[in-house]
């Protein structure tokens, strides 16, 4: 194969192996395994090259030899960059149509997170802070679990599966170290054992490809399913390259600065890829970038107290401090024990803040719905959906049952921002309303009792109403009473925390 492009950082695979030899290896591995294959596909260059290599290799076999399915799975976090999401949907559809026409065993599927694990349900519903390097809660819920569920379902059906991944040693030094490690390798085989999924083998047909090799192959060999590899190259050029791989464990590199990631990603300070796409003519995406940059601002330590609760979702207040001799203390019990035993104050205490406040979550929902209206008006798709109705219903449920939203704010916000009404679920047992909260608040203030404490206890009782067995009610009540109900000012005074305006508090 004739090599094109810039000089490679490593020796080309095509200097030592022909394309026919690579195809022959793929056929040999497929026939020898006698298992279904699952190929991770992201829509980027590496996964496209992987699927295309397997497609061409297997298409030359006799149809009776293609006894086991080859599943192509793409992970959709539901907050993918819209341009990439459209590209992915169109490609998966093409793959399925061409596979049927050619009687090939390929089946393209899109895997998505469960409704309780989506980005908006966790961010706006539960108040999880925008992801960052230290607290990247999104990857496990939105990528690893959906992919693994699909893989484990196929393993349960067939006994075992072969995962075909587009990892390359030349991606990075750490990636090369993982891929060359002897652990999990099977002697005399191109396969390895997956280090987490016990019933899955791993095959990486482009492990020794360089970046130039990938582009050389894609630009000289046409797409097997009728797509355009040159359009793919143009997309990379317009967005500064990079791609987000199918993530099946925590050793897979994070998207970070990558091109094919989520438009909501706040792990990096600037989303240079989205900026590049806007500069390349996709101006309608500017509201998405503005929303994403607004989320990044909530990570500023100096203003975090404006957005975040002083206690965790578990009801615990977490303080980190040091003793006079430099010992690290974490948690109220450890700090209280130290203060009681030594009589000394702790040094440089910091409050580790919890989830977004409910009022700020309401503002996020308003701004998200506003952003959705803007991109529908300005963009190519007047029906584009940034947040689904199912997610909106789940957010409402969480706010009402876990966050004491007796105002039932979600339907009000949705109508305010869209002018539409959804088919809202009516609770037969009945729920508390805003007027009842006002009465409860007045009574609790009179008796110096935290209003939300009583509201939480009443909600626990309401949820158990009508049940034949109430065995768990006492545990629920006990859990609520064990939460920290002192306000932030009281906590700061007791543990010698600096004033809010002087604090520089750590991330959760």
Short mmCIF file of C-alpha atoms in Angstrom, two decimals:
data_model
loop_
_atom_site.label_atom_id
_atom_site.label_comp_id
_atom_site.label_asym_id
_atom_site.label_seq_id
_atom_site.Cartn_x
_atom_site.Cartn_y
_atom_site.Cartn_z
CA UNK A 1 0.00 0.00 0.00
CA UNK A 2 1.32 3.42 -0.95
CA UNK A 3 1.86 5.58 2.09
CA UNK A 4 0.68 9.18 2.14
CA UNK A 5 0.80 12.04 4.62
CA UNK A 6 3.50 13.27 6.95
CA UNK A 7 6.45 11.16 8.06
CA UNK A 8 5.31 8.70 10.71
CA UNK A 9 6.39 8.76 14.33
CA UNK A 10 7.06 5.00 14.11
CA UNK A 11 7.73 2.41 11.47
CA UNK A 12 4.77 1.75 9.22
CA UNK A 13 2.92 -1.55 9.50
CA UNK A 14 2.88 -1.65 5.69
CA UNK A 15 6.68 -1.82 5.61
CA UNK A 16 6.49 -5.35 7.01
CA UNK A 17 2.97 -6.60 6.21
CA UNK A 18 0.71 -6.35 3.21
CA UNK A 19 -2.97 -5.51 3.48
CA UNK A 20 -3.85 -9.00 2.27
CA UNK A 21 -1.82 -10.48 5.14
CA UNK A 22 -3.72 -8.34 7.67
CA UNK A 23 -7.04 -9.45 6.17
CA UNK A 24 -5.89 -13.07 6.30
CA UNK A 25 -5.03 -12.74 10.01
CA UNK A 26 -8.49 -11.34 10.79
CA UNK A 27 -10.17 -14.22 8.91
CA UNK A 28 -8.01 -16.76 10.72
CA UNK A 29 -8.84 -15.33 14.15
CA UNK A 30 -12.58 -15.19 13.36
CA UNK A 31 -12.72 -18.78 12.13
CA UNK A 32 -10.61 -20.12 14.99
CA UNK A 33 -12.56 -18.47 17.81
CA UNK A 34 -16.01 -19.78 16.97
CA UNK A 35 -17.52 -16.93 19.00
CA UNK A 36 -19.48 -13.76 18.27
CA UNK A 37 -17.44 -10.58 17.92
CA UNK A 38 -18.26 -7.19 19.40
CA UNK A 39 -16.50 -4.26 17.72
CA UNK A 40 -16.32 -0.93 19.50
CA UNK A 41 -17.17 1.90 17.12
CA UNK A 42 -17.01 5.63 17.95
CA UNK A 43 -17.17 7.11 14.46
CA UNK A 44 -13.53 8.20 14.63
CA UNK A 45 -10.58 7.18 12.49
CA UNK A 46 -9.29 4.24 14.57
CA UNK A 47 -12.63 2.55 15.10
CA UNK A 48 -13.62 3.20 11.48
CA UNK A 49 -10.40 1.56 10.27
CA UNK A 50 -11.01 -1.40 12.60
CA UNK A 51 -14.57 -2.01 11.40
CA UNK A 52 -13.56 -1.57 7.77
CA UNK A 53 -10.67 -4.04 8.07
CA UNK A 54 -12.92 -6.68 9.64
CA UNK A 55 -15.69 -6.01 7.11
CA UNK A 56 -13.44 -6.49 4.06
CA UNK A 57 -11.69 -9.47 5.61
CA UNK A 58 -14.88 -11.39 6.41
CA UNK A 59 -16.75 -10.44 3.23
CA UNK A 60 -14.39 -12.64 1.22
CA UNK A 61 -15.38 -15.75 3.20
CA UNK A 62 -18.05 -18.16 2.05
CA UNK A 63 -21.38 -17.19 3.60
CA UNK A 64 -21.72 -20.58 5.31
CA UNK A 65 -18.44 -19.82 7.14
CA UNK A 66 -19.92 -16.69 8.70
CA UNK A 67 -21.67 -18.59 11.45
CA UNK A 68 -21.28 -16.09 14.29
CA UNK A 69 -22.58 -12.51 14.39
CA UNK A 70 -20.31 -9.48 14.45
CA UNK A 71 -21.89 -6.76 16.55
CA UNK A 72 -20.78 -3.17 15.97
CA UNK A 73 -21.65 -1.11 19.03
CA UNK A 74 -21.47 2.65 19.38
CA UNK A 75 -21.75 4.28 22.77
CA UNK A 76 -24.14 7.25 22.76
CA UNK A 77 -23.92 9.23 26.00
CA UNK A 78 -26.99 11.26 24.88
CA UNK A 79 -24.86 14.41 25.11
CA UNK A 80 -22.64 13.72 22.10
CA UNK A 81 -21.68 16.67 19.91
CA UNK A 82 -24.70 16.92 17.54
CA UNK A 83 -22.64 16.81 14.34
CA UNK A 84 -20.98 13.59 15.48
CA UNK A 85 -24.25 12.13 16.73
CA UNK A 86 -25.82 12.66 13.29
CA UNK A 87 -22.76 11.13 11.59
CA UNK A 88 -22.91 8.14 13.92
CA UNK A 89 -26.63 7.50 13.41
CA UNK A 90 -26.33 7.72 9.62
CA UNK A 91 -23.32 5.40 9.57
CA UNK A 92 -24.93 2.74 11.76
CA UNK A 93 -27.98 2.77 9.51
CA UNK A 94 -25.78 2.40 6.41
CA UNK A 95 -23.92 -0.49 7.98
CA UNK A 96 -27.10 -2.41 8.75
CA UNK A 97 -28.57 -1.84 5.28
CA UNK A 98 -25.42 -2.91 3.41
CA UNK A 99 -24.88 -5.91 5.70
CA UNK A 100 -28.38 -7.16 4.90
CA UNK A 101 -27.87 -6.60 1.17
CA UNK A 102 -24.56 -8.52 1.21
CA UNK A 103 -25.78 -11.25 3.62
CA UNK A 104 -22.99 -10.42 6.06
CA UNK A 105 -23.25 -11.10 9.82
CA UNK A 106 -22.72 -7.46 10.88
CA UNK A 107 -25.28 -5.86 13.22
CA UNK A 108 -24.81 -2.22 14.24
CA UNK A 109 -26.24 -1.17 17.59
CA UNK A 110 -26.20 2.01 19.67
CA UNK A 111 -25.89 1.60 23.44
CA UNK A 112 -27.11 4.32 25.80
CA UNK A 113 -27.06 4.84 29.56
CA UNK A 114 -30.10 3.91 31.61
CA UNK A 115 -32.39 6.84 32.35
CA UNK A 116 -31.19 7.01 35.97
CA UNK A 117 -27.56 7.31 34.79
CA UNK A 118 -27.79 10.03 32.14
CA UNK A 119 -25.82 13.26 32.35
CA UNK A 120 -28.82 15.53 32.96
CA UNK A 121 -30.49 13.27 35.51
CA UNK A 122 -27.30 13.24 37.57
CA UNK A 123 -26.26 16.88 37.01
CA UNK A 124 -29.65 18.61 37.24
CA UNK A 125 -31.64 15.94 39.07
CA UNK A 126 -29.24 14.78 41.78
CA UNK A 127 -27.04 17.87 41.64
CA UNK A 128 -23.77 16.12 40.82
CA UNK A 129 -21.15 18.82 40.13
CA UNK A 130 -19.88 19.21 36.57
CA UNK A 131 -17.21 16.51 35.99
CA UNK A 132 -13.53 17.36 36.41
CA UNK A 133 -10.23 15.49 36.57
CA UNK A 134 -10.74 14.51 40.24
CA UNK A 135 -14.42 13.62 40.06
CA UNK A 136 -15.24 12.21 36.62
CA UNK A 137 -18.48 10.49 37.53
CA UNK A 138 -19.77 10.45 33.94
CA UNK A 139 -17.51 7.83 32.33
CA UNK A 140 -18.62 4.88 34.45
CA UNK A 141 -22.34 5.62 34.20
CA UNK A 142 -22.57 6.84 30.62
CA UNK A 143 -19.95 4.77 28.77
CA UNK A 144 -18.58 1.78 30.65
CA UNK A 145 -21.84 0.39 32.01
CA UNK A 146 -23.90 0.59 28.77
CA UNK A 147 -21.14 -1.07 26.72
CA UNK A 148 -20.54 -3.74 29.32
CA UNK A 149 -24.25 -4.53 29.61
CA UNK A 150 -24.37 -5.25 25.87
CA UNK A 151 -21.20 -7.35 26.01
CA UNK A 152 -22.35 -9.34 29.05
CA UNK A 153 -25.75 -9.97 27.46
CA UNK A 154 -24.02 -11.47 24.39
CA UNK A 155 -21.69 -13.46 26.66
CA UNK A 156 -24.69 -14.85 28.53
CA UNK A 157 -26.24 -15.86 25.21
CA UNK A 158 -23.14 -17.46 23.64
CA UNK A 159 -20.96 -18.30 26.65
CA UNK A 160 -18.08 -16.02 25.62
CA UNK A 161 -17.40 -13.17 23.20
CA UNK A 162 -14.45 -11.56 21.43
CA UNK A 163 -14.17 -7.79 21.85
CA UNK A 164 -12.49 -6.14 18.86
CA UNK A 165 -11.07 -2.75 19.85
CA UNK A 166 -9.31 -0.04 17.87
CA UNK A 167 -6.50 0.57 20.34
CA UNK A 168 -3.03 1.38 18.99
CA UNK A 169 0.33 1.23 20.75
CA UNK A 170 1.46 4.49 19.16
CA UNK A 171 -1.42 6.47 20.75
CA UNK A 172 0.66 7.13 23.86
CA UNK A 173 3.38 5.64 26.03
CA UNK A 174 0.85 4.57 28.67
CA UNK A 175 -1.33 2.94 26.01
CA UNK A 176 1.66 1.05 24.63
CA UNK A 177 2.53 -0.17 28.12
CA UNK A 178 -0.98 -1.52 28.68
CA UNK A 179 -1.12 -3.22 25.28
CA UNK A 180 2.30 -4.84 25.54
CA UNK A 181 1.84 -6.12 29.10
CA UNK A 182 2.01 -9.90 29.35
CA UNK A 183 -0.85 -10.12 31.84
CA UNK A 184 -3.92 -11.60 30.15
CA UNK A 185 -2.09 -12.62 26.99
CA UNK A 186 -2.81 -16.08 25.61
CA UNK A 187 0.29 -17.90 24.38
CA UNK A 188 0.21 -18.64 20.66
CA UNK A 189 -2.91 -16.54 20.10
CA UNK A 190 -3.72 -13.04 18.88
CA UNK A 191 -6.26 -12.81 21.69
CA UNK A 192 -5.95 -11.72 25.30
CA UNK A 193 -8.22 -12.05 28.29
CA UNK A 194 -10.10 -8.94 29.33
CA UNK A 195 -8.91 -7.95 32.80
CA UNK A 196 -12.43 -7.19 34.10
CA UNK A 197 -14.96 -9.04 31.90
CA UNK A 198 -14.11 -12.66 32.62
CA UNK A 199 -16.04 -14.07 29.66
CA UNK A 200 -14.56 -11.73 27.08
CA UNK A 201 -11.44 -12.01 24.91
CA UNK A 202 -9.79 -8.95 23.37
CA UNK A 203 -8.46 -8.63 19.83
CA UNK A 204 -6.78 -5.43 18.57
CA UNK A 205 -6.14 -5.75 14.81
CA UNK A 206 -4.64 -2.23 14.43
CA UNK A 207 -2.43 -2.41 17.52
CA UNK A 208 0.74 -1.84 15.44
CA UNK A 209 -0.72 0.82 13.13
CA UNK A 210 0.62 4.36 13.33
CA UNK A 211 -1.62 7.38 12.86
CA UNK A 212 -0.32 7.72 9.29
CA UNK A 213 -1.11 4.05 8.66
CA UNK A 214 -4.70 4.58 9.72
CA UNK A 215 -5.18 7.54 7.39
CA UNK A 216 -3.28 5.83 4.56
CA UNK A 217 -5.66 2.88 4.77
CA UNK A 218 -8.83 4.96 5.09
CA UNK A 219 -7.99 7.36 2.25
CA UNK A 220 -6.85 4.66 -0.20
CA UNK A 221 -9.50 2.01 0.55
CA UNK A 222 -13.13 3.14 0.12
CA UNK A 223 -15.64 2.66 2.92
CA UNK A 224 -17.08 -0.85 2.93
CA UNK A 225 -20.61 0.39 3.70
CA UNK A 226 -20.76 3.37 1.34
CA UNK A 227 -19.62 6.08 3.72
CA UNK A 228 -17.02 8.72 2.93
CA UNK A 229 -13.65 8.44 4.60
CA UNK A 230 -12.66 11.75 3.06
CA UNK A 231 -15.58 13.42 4.81
CA UNK A 232 -14.30 11.83 8.02
CA UNK A 233 -10.86 13.34 7.39
CA UNK A 234 -12.50 16.72 6.78
CA UNK A 235 -14.33 16.48 10.10
CA UNK A 236 -11.02 15.85 11.85
CA UNK A 237 -9.44 18.78 10.06
CA UNK A 238 -12.27 21.10 11.12
CA UNK A 239 -12.08 20.08 14.75
CA UNK A 240 -8.39 19.57 15.52
CA UNK A 241 -8.54 15.76 15.44
CA UNK A 242 -8.79 13.31 18.33
CA UNK A 243 -11.54 10.82 19.06
CA UNK A 244 -13.40 9.31 21.99
CA UNK A 245 -12.97 5.50 22.01
CA UNK A 246 -15.49 2.93 23.13
CA UNK A 247 -14.85 2.82 26.88
CA UNK A 248 -15.24 -0.57 28.53
CA UNK A 249 -12.99 -0.08 31.57
CA UNK A 250 -11.02 2.60 33.38
CA UNK A 251 -7.79 1.86 31.45
CA UNK A 252 -9.27 3.25 28.23
CA UNK A 253 -8.02 6.81 27.69
CA UNK A 254 -10.47 9.55 28.57
CA UNK A 255 -11.91 11.83 25.91
CA UNK A 256 -10.48 14.97 27.55
CA UNK A 257 -9.41 17.29 24.70
CA UNK A 258 -10.75 14.93 22.08
CA UNK A 259 -12.85 15.66 19.04
CA UNK A 260 -15.45 12.92 19.41
CA UNK A 261 -16.65 13.59 22.92
CA UNK A 262 -19.59 15.13 24.77
CA UNK A 263 -20.53 18.74 24.11
CA UNK A 264 -21.06 19.14 27.86
CA UNK A 265 -17.54 17.98 28.81
CA UNK A 266 -16.04 20.17 31.56
CA UNK A 267 -12.97 18.02 32.25
CA UNK A 268 -10.91 20.57 30.30
CA UNK A 269 -11.08 24.33 30.77
CA UNK A 270 -11.64 25.07 27.06
CA UNK A 271 -13.37 22.95 24.46
CA UNK A 272 -11.06 23.73 21.56
CA UNK A 273 -12.72 21.16 19.32
CA UNK A 274 -16.18 22.77 19.58
CA UNK A 275 -14.61 26.20 19.13
CA UNK A 276 -12.93 24.92 15.96
CA UNK A 277 -16.22 23.51 14.63
CA UNK A 278 -17.95 26.85 15.21
CA UNK A 279 -15.10 28.65 13.44
CA UNK A 280 -15.50 26.17 10.55
CA UNK A 281 -19.08 27.23 9.91
CA UNK A 282 -21.19 25.55 12.59
CA UNK A 283 -22.15 28.86 14.26
CA UNK A 284 -25.47 27.42 15.43
CA UNK A 285 -23.50 25.42 18.03
CA UNK A 286 -22.45 28.60 19.85
CA UNK A 287 -25.30 28.30 22.44
CA UNK A 288 -23.97 24.81 23.28
CA UNK A 289 -20.48 26.20 23.86
CA UNK A 290 -21.88 29.05 25.97
CA UNK A 291 -23.80 26.59 28.15
CA UNK A 292 -20.77 24.34 28.53
CA UNK A 293 -18.51 27.30 29.46
CA UNK A 294 -21.12 28.42 32.00
CA UNK A 295 -20.89 24.98 33.65
CA UNK A 296 -17.11 25.29 33.82
CA UNK A 297 -17.50 28.51 35.82
CA UNK A 298 -19.25 26.59 38.61
CA UNK A 299 -15.93 24.84 39.33
CA UNK A 300 -14.25 28.09 40.39
CA UNK A 301 -13.27 27.62 44.09
CA UNK A 302 -13.94 31.27 44.87
CA UNK A 303 -17.60 31.10 43.83
CA UNK A 304 -18.38 27.43 44.46
CA UNK A 305 -20.35 28.25 47.60
CA UNK A 306 -22.90 30.08 45.44
CA UNK A 307 -23.82 26.88 43.62
CA UNK A 308 -23.01 23.96 45.91
CA UNK A 309 -24.48 22.64 49.17
CA UNK A 310 -22.31 22.53 52.30
CA UNK A 311 -23.13 18.85 52.84
CA UNK A 312 -23.03 15.74 50.69
CA UNK A 313 -25.97 13.86 49.18
CA UNK A 314 -25.63 11.39 52.06
CA UNK A 315 -26.27 14.22 54.52
CA UNK A 316 -22.67 14.16 55.75
CA UNK A 317 -20.56 17.28 56.16
CA UNK A 318 -17.01 16.52 55.06
CA UNK A 319 -14.17 18.67 56.34
CA UNK A 320 -10.51 18.13 55.56
CA UNK A 321 -7.83 19.57 57.83
CA UNK A 322 -4.36 18.96 59.28
CA UNK A 323 -3.02 18.65 62.79
CA UNK A 324 -0.16 20.68 64.21
CA UNK A 325 2.32 17.96 63.17
CA UNK A 326 0.96 17.73 59.61
CA UNK A 327 -1.29 14.70 59.97
CA UNK A 328 -4.22 14.76 57.55
CA UNK A 329 -7.71 14.59 59.07
CA UNK A 330 -10.82 13.93 57.00
CA UNK A 331 -14.38 13.88 58.36
CA UNK A 332 -16.13 15.48 61.31
CA UNK A 333 -15.67 12.51 63.65
CA UNK A 334 -11.89 12.43 63.20
CA UNK A 335 -11.62 16.19 63.60
CA UNK A 336 -13.86 16.24 66.67
CA UNK A 337 -11.88 13.38 68.25
CA UNK A 338 -8.61 15.22 67.66
CA UNK A 339 -9.97 18.46 69.11
CA UNK A 340 -11.43 16.70 72.15
CA UNK A 341 -8.32 14.63 72.88
CA UNK A 342 -5.68 17.31 72.32
CA UNK A 343 -7.65 20.46 72.99
CA UNK A 344 -6.00 21.97 69.92
CA UNK A 345 -7.64 23.56 66.90
CA UNK A 346 -7.08 21.96 63.52
CA UNK A 347 -4.99 23.72 60.88
CA UNK A 348 -6.26 24.98 57.51
CA UNK A 349 -9.66 23.29 57.60
CA UNK A 350 -11.53 23.08 54.28
CA UNK A 351 -15.13 22.22 53.63
CA UNK A 352 -15.53 19.71 50.78
CA UNK A 353 -18.70 20.90 49.14
CA UNK A 354 -21.55 18.65 48.03
CA UNK A 355 -24.09 18.71 45.18
CA UNK A 356 -25.52 21.71 43.40
CA UNK A 357 -28.20 23.51 45.37
CA UNK A 358 -31.77 22.86 44.24
CA UNK A 359 -32.29 26.48 43.26
CA UNK A 360 -29.24 26.36 41.01
CA UNK A 361 -30.45 23.08 39.48
CA UNK A 362 -33.66 24.90 38.58
CA UNK A 363 -31.59 27.59 36.85
CA UNK A 364 -29.64 24.91 34.95
CA UNK A 365 -32.87 23.35 33.71
CA UNK A 366 -34.13 26.74 32.54
CA UNK A 367 -30.91 27.51 30.69
CA UNK A 368 -30.74 24.05 29.12
CA UNK A 369 -34.30 24.33 27.77
CA UNK A 370 -33.49 27.83 26.54
CA UNK A 371 -30.38 26.50 24.79
CA UNK A 372 -32.45 23.72 23.21
CA UNK A 373 -34.88 26.31 21.83
CA UNK A 374 -31.97 28.36 20.43
CA UNK A 375 -30.31 25.48 18.55
CA UNK A 376 -33.66 24.34 17.22
CA UNK A 377 -34.19 27.80 15.77
CA UNK A 378 -30.64 28.43 14.56
CA UNK A 379 -29.46 24.92 13.66
CA UNK A 380 -30.26 22.45 10.88
CA UNK A 381 -32.56 20.26 13.00
CA UNK A 382 -35.72 21.96 14.37
CA UNK A 383 -36.45 18.82 16.41
CA UNK A 384 -33.04 18.41 18.05
CA UNK A 385 -33.35 17.11 21.60
CA UNK A 386 -30.74 18.12 24.17
CA UNK A 387 -32.74 16.59 27.02
CA UNK A 388 -35.42 13.94 26.59
CA UNK A 389 -38.91 13.92 28.08
CA UNK A 390 -37.98 10.77 30.01
CA UNK A 391 -35.07 12.61 31.64
CA UNK A 392 -37.32 15.55 32.53
CA UNK A 393 -39.79 13.18 34.22
CA UNK A 394 -36.95 11.49 36.14
CA UNK A 395 -35.58 14.86 37.29
CA UNK A 396 -39.05 15.76 38.54
CA UNK A 397 -39.29 12.49 40.48
CA UNK A 398 -35.89 13.03 42.13
CA UNK A 399 -36.65 16.62 43.09
CA UNK A 400 -39.99 15.67 44.63
CA UNK A 401 -38.90 12.54 46.51
CA UNK A 402 -35.29 13.34 47.44
CA UNK A 403 -34.89 17.13 47.41
CA UNK A 404 -38.11 18.40 49.04
CA UNK A 405 -39.34 20.25 45.96
CA UNK A 406 -42.87 20.71 47.27
CA UNK A 407 -43.34 23.46 44.66
CA UNK A 408 -43.20 20.74 41.95
CA UNK A 409 -41.00 23.07 39.91
CA UNK A 410 -40.25 20.97 36.83
CA UNK A 411 -43.67 21.31 35.11
CA UNK A 412 -43.63 25.05 35.85
CA UNK A 413 -40.12 25.53 34.43
CA UNK A 414 -40.87 23.41 31.38
CA UNK A 415 -44.01 25.41 30.54
CA UNK A 416 -42.22 28.71 31.24
CA UNK A 417 -39.38 27.89 28.81
CA UNK A 418 -41.25 25.98 26.09
CA UNK A 419 -44.89 27.01 26.34
CA UNK A 420 -45.83 23.32 26.31
CA UNK A 421 -47.19 20.90 28.89
CA UNK A 422 -46.08 17.29 29.15
CA UNK A 423 -48.22 14.39 30.34
CA UNK A 424 -47.17 14.68 33.95
CA UNK A 425 -47.62 11.69 36.27
CA UNK A 426 -50.22 12.21 39.01
CA UNK A 427 -49.43 10.49 42.30
CA UNK A 428 -52.53 8.65 43.57
CA UNK A 429 -51.29 8.86 47.16
CA UNK A 430 -50.98 12.61 46.88
CA UNK A 431 -47.98 14.87 47.40
CA UNK A 432 -47.19 17.90 49.47
CA UNK A 433 -47.56 21.33 47.86
CA UNK A 434 -45.94 24.75 48.14
CA UNK A 435 -48.56 26.15 50.56
CA UNK A 436 -48.06 23.18 52.88
CA UNK A 437 -44.30 23.79 52.86
CA UNK A 438 -44.89 27.43 53.84
CA UNK A 439 -47.01 26.32 56.81
CA UNK A 440 -44.43 23.70 57.79
CA UNK A 441 -41.62 26.25 57.49
CA UNK A 442 -43.41 28.71 59.78
CA UNK A 443 -43.99 26.06 62.44
CA UNK A 444 -40.38 24.76 62.26
CA UNK A 445 -38.94 28.26 62.52
CA UNK A 446 -41.04 28.88 65.60
CA UNK A 447 -39.58 25.80 67.27
CA UNK A 448 -36.02 26.19 65.86
CA UNK A 449 -36.17 22.91 63.95
CA UNK A 450 -34.70 22.55 60.42
CA UNK A 451 -37.64 22.61 58.02
CA UNK A 452 -36.03 20.18 55.55
CA UNK A 453 -35.47 17.66 58.36
CA UNK A 454 -39.19 17.46 59.06
CA UNK A 455 -39.98 17.57 55.33
CA UNK A 456 -37.67 14.59 54.72
CA UNK A 457 -39.29 12.62 57.55
CA UNK A 458 -42.75 13.35 56.18
CA UNK A 459 -41.64 12.26 52.69
CA UNK A 460 -40.34 8.94 54.05
CA UNK A 461 -43.72 8.32 55.67
CA UNK A 462 -45.57 9.34 52.49
CA UNK A 463 -43.55 6.89 50.36
CA UNK A 464 -44.44 4.01 52.71
CA UNK A 465 -48.14 4.89 52.75
CA UNK A 466 -50.38 2.13 51.43
CA UNK A 467 -47.71 -0.58 51.66
CA UNK A 468 -48.62 -3.88 53.31
CA UNK A 469 -45.19 -4.14 54.93
CA UNK A 470 -43.52 -1.16 56.57
CA UNK A 471 -40.44 -2.96 57.80
CA UNK A 472 -38.05 -0.36 56.39
CA UNK A 473 -39.65 2.78 57.81
CA UNK A 474 -37.60 2.84 61.02
CA UNK A 475 -34.34 2.47 59.11
CA UNK A 476 -35.38 5.33 56.80
CA UNK A 477 -36.21 7.56 59.76
CA UNK A 478 -32.92 6.67 61.42
CA UNK A 479 -30.97 7.50 58.24
CA UNK A 480 -32.61 10.91 58.03
CA UNK A 481 -31.97 11.71 61.69
CA UNK A 482 -28.31 10.73 61.34
CA UNK A 483 -27.74 13.36 58.65
CA UNK A 484 -26.01 16.63 59.51
CA UNK A 485 -28.75 19.26 59.91
CA UNK A 486 -26.75 22.19 61.26
CA UNK A 487 -26.51 25.10 58.84
CA UNK A 488 -23.25 26.11 57.19
CA UNK A 489 -22.62 29.12 59.42
CA UNK A 490 -22.86 26.95 62.54
CA UNK A 491 -20.49 24.37 61.03
CA UNK A 492 -17.96 27.05 60.08
CA UNK A 493 -17.96 28.56 63.54
CA UNK A 494 -17.57 25.23 65.33
CA UNK A 495 -14.71 23.95 63.20
CA UNK A 496 -12.87 27.23 62.77
CA UNK A 497 -13.48 27.40 59.04
CA UNK A 498 -12.63 30.67 57.27
CA UNK A 499 -15.39 33.00 56.14
CA UNK A 500 -16.92 32.14 52.76
CA UNK A 501 -15.34 35.13 51.06
CA UNK A 502 -11.90 34.06 52.33
CA UNK A 503 -12.18 30.34 51.63
CA UNK A 504 -10.53 28.29 48.89
CA UNK A 505 -12.35 25.03 49.27
CA UNK A 506 -11.39 21.68 47.79
CA UNK A 507 -13.31 19.70 45.19
CA UNK A 508 -15.40 16.70 46.10
#
